[in-house]
């Protein structure tokens, strides 16, 4: 079939007289088909994205991700977790001026402590104590966080007070009492 | 159509009055405003840092890095402390050795000793993500990997982030970095896994000096909210208009 014949055929179809009703029905059917195709394809192709509060500028994201962040693993369990078994030591600590220091600051993250790790490794290094107790002229001299009284923040000059860096502070001082042993 | 004088005046007044109504009067009809009424939460996380209480011990940085698997070996941290030293001749010296992971224990700055008598003033500034209300980083993300939750925290979707670093170069506070092993962008999210499970962020727990506090800005009885509402607080770089939500008590103008 030559191209001319095909064109003639199309021409004759186009010139055929069709009633207005038929055109209308055809249009409606085509529209419904098109819309339903788009809707179905959208349901399949578009992942579960959302814009919370209809805020497409700042809150457009994958829904599941917010839950993923909520379920991130907690490593530092907090003092309440430690008190369950070690309430005696915690009571002792609360009496001292170190009351505001949480257990895990020195003892390390609890993770799943009784099972894994079985024993926490305590940071006994001099550097840990020096973080707060090393003398810097611009550090606040008074410690006001205790509810009972304000105390002086004890600061030492590391190169004058037992300058041998291997000396552990805890060989003379008790961190739980914040005093001499 | 026949008009009498009375009808003409009536229709005229209604038409002119209607035309005078500004479009902003229909603000409540916009989708965002409607959604805000329907879905509004009573939670907006906010952070308060008291600079005068910070001693630069760095326990917050240590805790944060352990909790959130931050790459400390690459000297990257989600939160860090900067030491500002202003000498008597007006020089501003800033340092943050290893993001203050081991705290500040020496007077030396950048390996140089500064005599105490030369220091005019010095202070420590803890820094973390500001969880902006209009986050620039979210605006520039080309793949929708970073977003703001209705309670105000900006997150990074680790599955969708392509590591293009557009957010890193656009963040005014430089809180973002590329995680060297995960190859995605990482930053502070106020320990979202902790605050949504009734725990404090690690840095708040670790601070024995009460320098860091977290609160809910939409709860008027919250002590942090009350401090922000009644005390002189400031935010960093307000000129970016990103509405940061980390407030500083005792912020000095030298802090950038």
PDB file of C-alpha atoms in Angstrom, chain B residues 82-191:
ATOM      1  CA  UNK B  82      35.479  26.443  70.450  1.00  0.00           C
ATOM      2  CA  UNK B  83      37.778  28.418  72.730  1.00  0.00           C
ATOM      3  CA  UNK B  84      37.764  32.151  72.083  1.00  0.00           C
ATOM      4  CA  UNK B  85      40.698  34.094  73.477  1.00  0.00           C
ATOM      5  CA  UNK B  86      40.674  37.855  73.070  1.00  0.00           C
ATOM      6  CA  UNK B  87      44.060  39.346  73.901  1.00  0.00           C
ATOM      7  CA  UNK B  88      44.600  42.831  75.235  1.00  0.00           C
ATOM      8  CA  UNK B  89      45.641  44.126  71.805  1.00  0.00           C
ATOM      9  CA  UNK B  90      42.272  43.033  70.393  1.00  0.00           C
ATOM     10  CA  UNK B  91      43.337  39.885  68.555  1.00  0.00           C
ATOM     11  CA  UNK B  92      40.733  37.156  68.507  1.00  0.00           C
ATOM     12  CA  UNK B  93      42.209  33.663  68.666  1.00  0.00           C
ATOM     13  CA  UNK B  94      39.924  30.668  68.177  1.00  0.00           C
ATOM     14  CA  UNK B  95      40.897  27.050  68.559  1.00  0.00           C
ATOM     15  CA  UNK B  96      39.240  23.689  68.918  1.00  0.00           C
ATOM     16  CA  UNK B  97      41.869  20.934  69.125  1.00  0.00           C
ATOM     17  CA  UNK B  98      40.327  17.678  67.867  1.00  0.00           C
ATOM     18  CA  UNK B  99      36.904  19.307  68.228  1.00  0.00           C
ATOM     19  CA  UNK B 100      37.653  19.400  71.994  1.00  0.00           C
ATOM     20  CA  UNK B 101      37.255  15.623  72.147  1.00  0.00           C
ATOM     21  CA  UNK B 102      39.867  15.556  74.916  1.00  0.00           C
ATOM     22  CA  UNK B 103      38.818  18.850  76.446  1.00  0.00           C
ATOM     23  CA  UNK B 104      40.895  21.957  77.029  1.00  0.00           C
ATOM     24  CA  UNK B 105      43.613  21.289  79.582  1.00  0.00           C
ATOM     25  CA  UNK B 106      46.388  23.673  78.539  1.00  0.00           C
ATOM     26  CA  UNK B 107      46.843  27.382  78.109  1.00  0.00           C
ATOM     27  CA  UNK B 108      48.598  26.822  74.786  1.00  0.00           C
ATOM     28  CA  UNK B 109      46.677  27.827  71.664  1.00  0.00           C
ATOM     29  CA  UNK B 110      47.751  26.407  68.298  1.00  0.00           C
ATOM     30  CA  UNK B 111      50.957  25.235  69.997  1.00  0.00           C
ATOM     31  CA  UNK B 112      51.820  28.740  71.136  1.00  0.00           C
ATOM     32  CA  UNK B 113      51.843  29.851  74.736  1.00  0.00           C
ATOM     33  CA  UNK B 114      49.821  32.950  75.518  1.00  0.00           C
ATOM     34  CA  UNK B 115      50.757  34.614  78.819  1.00  0.00           C
ATOM     35  CA  UNK B 116      47.794  34.889  81.175  1.00  0.00           C
ATOM     36  CA  UNK B 117      48.378  38.609  81.714  1.00  0.00           C
ATOM     37  CA  UNK B 118      47.894  39.228  77.948  1.00  0.00           C
ATOM     38  CA  UNK B 119      44.406  37.722  77.922  1.00  0.00           C
ATOM     39  CA  UNK B 120      41.612  40.254  78.103  1.00  0.00           C
ATOM     40  CA  UNK B 121      38.822  37.706  78.095  1.00  0.00           C
ATOM     41  CA  UNK B 122      38.322  34.116  77.125  1.00  0.00           C
ATOM     42  CA  UNK B 123      35.400  31.757  77.013  1.00  0.00           C
ATOM     43  CA  UNK B 124      34.207  28.454  75.574  1.00  0.00           C
ATOM     44  CA  UNK B 125      31.444  28.203  72.979  1.00  0.00           C
ATOM     45  CA  UNK B 126      29.803  24.796  72.519  1.00  0.00           C
ATOM     46  CA  UNK B 127      28.413  24.428  69.014  1.00  0.00           C
ATOM     47  CA  UNK B 128      25.949  22.034  67.459  1.00  0.00           C
ATOM     48  CA  UNK B 129      23.315  21.930  64.743  1.00  0.00           C
ATOM     49  CA  UNK B 130      20.895  24.842  65.121  1.00  0.00           C
ATOM     50  CA  UNK B 131      17.856  22.886  63.806  1.00  0.00           C
ATOM     51  CA  UNK B 132      16.708  25.978  61.891  1.00  0.00           C
ATOM     52  CA  UNK B 133      13.045  26.651  61.296  1.00  0.00           C
ATOM     53  CA  UNK B 134      13.842  27.607  57.702  1.00  0.00           C
ATOM     54  CA  UNK B 135      16.782  25.272  57.073  1.00  0.00           C
ATOM     55  CA  UNK B 136      18.954  26.357  54.158  1.00  0.00           C
ATOM     56  CA  UNK B 137      20.432  22.863  53.895  1.00  0.00           C
ATOM     57  CA  UNK B 138      16.980  21.402  53.208  1.00  0.00           C
ATOM     58  CA  UNK B 139      16.301  24.089  50.628  1.00  0.00           C
ATOM     59  CA  UNK B 140      19.392  23.210  48.597  1.00  0.00           C
ATOM     60  CA  UNK B 141      19.229  19.392  48.824  1.00  0.00           C
ATOM     61  CA  UNK B 142      18.610  18.171  45.261  1.00  0.00           C
ATOM     62  CA  UNK B 143      17.330  14.682  46.197  1.00  0.00           C
ATOM     63  CA  UNK B 144      15.037  15.269  49.193  1.00  0.00           C
ATOM     64  CA  UNK B 145      17.435  13.434  51.489  1.00  0.00           C
ATOM     65  CA  UNK B 146      17.424  16.060  54.196  1.00  0.00           C
ATOM     66  CA  UNK B 147      14.188  17.298  55.706  1.00  0.00           C
ATOM     67  CA  UNK B 148      12.651  18.910  58.744  1.00  0.00           C
ATOM     68  CA  UNK B 149      10.295  16.956  60.979  1.00  0.00           C
ATOM     69  CA  UNK B 150       7.174  18.652  62.393  1.00  0.00           C
ATOM     70  CA  UNK B 151       8.895  18.760  65.817  1.00  0.00           C
ATOM     71  CA  UNK B 152      11.662  20.843  64.306  1.00  0.00           C
ATOM     72  CA  UNK B 153      14.585  18.430  63.872  1.00  0.00           C
ATOM     73  CA  UNK B 154      16.470  18.368  60.568  1.00  0.00           C
ATOM     74  CA  UNK B 155      17.367  14.837  59.526  1.00  0.00           C
ATOM     75  CA  UNK B 156      19.449  13.235  56.812  1.00  0.00           C
ATOM     76  CA  UNK B 157      18.072  10.184  55.046  1.00  0.00           C
ATOM     77  CA  UNK B 158      21.151   7.974  54.814  1.00  0.00           C
ATOM     78  CA  UNK B 159      19.603   5.887  52.035  1.00  0.00           C
ATOM     79  CA  UNK B 160      18.782   8.860  49.831  1.00  0.00           C
ATOM     80  CA  UNK B 161      21.797  11.093  50.412  1.00  0.00           C
ATOM     81  CA  UNK B 162      24.106  11.114  47.392  1.00  0.00           C
ATOM     82  CA  UNK B 163      26.919  12.949  49.181  1.00  0.00           C
ATOM     83  CA  UNK B 164      26.932  15.944  46.837  1.00  0.00           C
ATOM     84  CA  UNK B 165      27.794  18.249  49.769  1.00  0.00           C
ATOM     85  CA  UNK B 166      25.525  21.071  48.578  1.00  0.00           C
ATOM     86  CA  UNK B 167      24.148  21.307  52.121  1.00  0.00           C
ATOM     87  CA  UNK B 168      27.652  21.387  53.618  1.00  0.00           C
ATOM     88  CA  UNK B 169      28.655  24.410  51.582  1.00  0.00           C
ATOM     89  CA  UNK B 170      25.368  26.178  52.298  1.00  0.00           C
ATOM     90  CA  UNK B 171      25.089  25.601  56.041  1.00  0.00           C
ATOM     91  CA  UNK B 172      25.949  28.906  57.756  1.00  0.00           C
ATOM     92  CA  UNK B 173      27.060  27.070  60.901  1.00  0.00           C
ATOM     93  CA  UNK B 174      29.338  24.427  59.303  1.00  0.00           C
ATOM     94  CA  UNK B 175      27.739  21.658  61.325  1.00  0.00           C
ATOM     95  CA  UNK B 176      27.609  19.174  58.455  1.00  0.00           C
ATOM     96  CA  UNK B 177      30.349  16.869  57.250  1.00  0.00           C
ATOM     97  CA  UNK B 178      30.715  13.836  54.998  1.00  0.00           C
ATOM     98  CA  UNK B 179      30.982  10.688  57.061  1.00  0.00           C
ATOM     99  CA  UNK B 180      34.190   9.074  55.817  1.00  0.00           C
ATOM    100  CA  UNK B 181      32.961   5.485  56.058  1.00  0.00           C
ATOM    101  CA  UNK B 182      29.242   5.831  55.357  1.00  0.00           C
ATOM    102  CA  UNK B 183      29.831   8.310  52.480  1.00  0.00           C
ATOM    103  CA  UNK B 184      26.762  10.335  53.408  1.00  0.00           C
ATOM    104  CA  UNK B 185      26.337  13.661  55.127  1.00  0.00           C
ATOM    105  CA  UNK B 186      26.078  13.546  58.903  1.00  0.00           C
ATOM    106  CA  UNK B 187      25.241  16.100  61.568  1.00  0.00           C
ATOM    107  CA  UNK B 188      23.712  16.594  64.994  1.00  0.00           C
ATOM    108  CA  UNK B 189      20.015  15.755  65.334  1.00  0.00           C
ATOM    109  CA  UNK B 190      19.682  16.469  69.077  1.00  0.00           C
ATOM    110  CA  UNK B 191      20.013  12.660  69.563  1.00  0.00           C
TER     111      UNK B 191
END
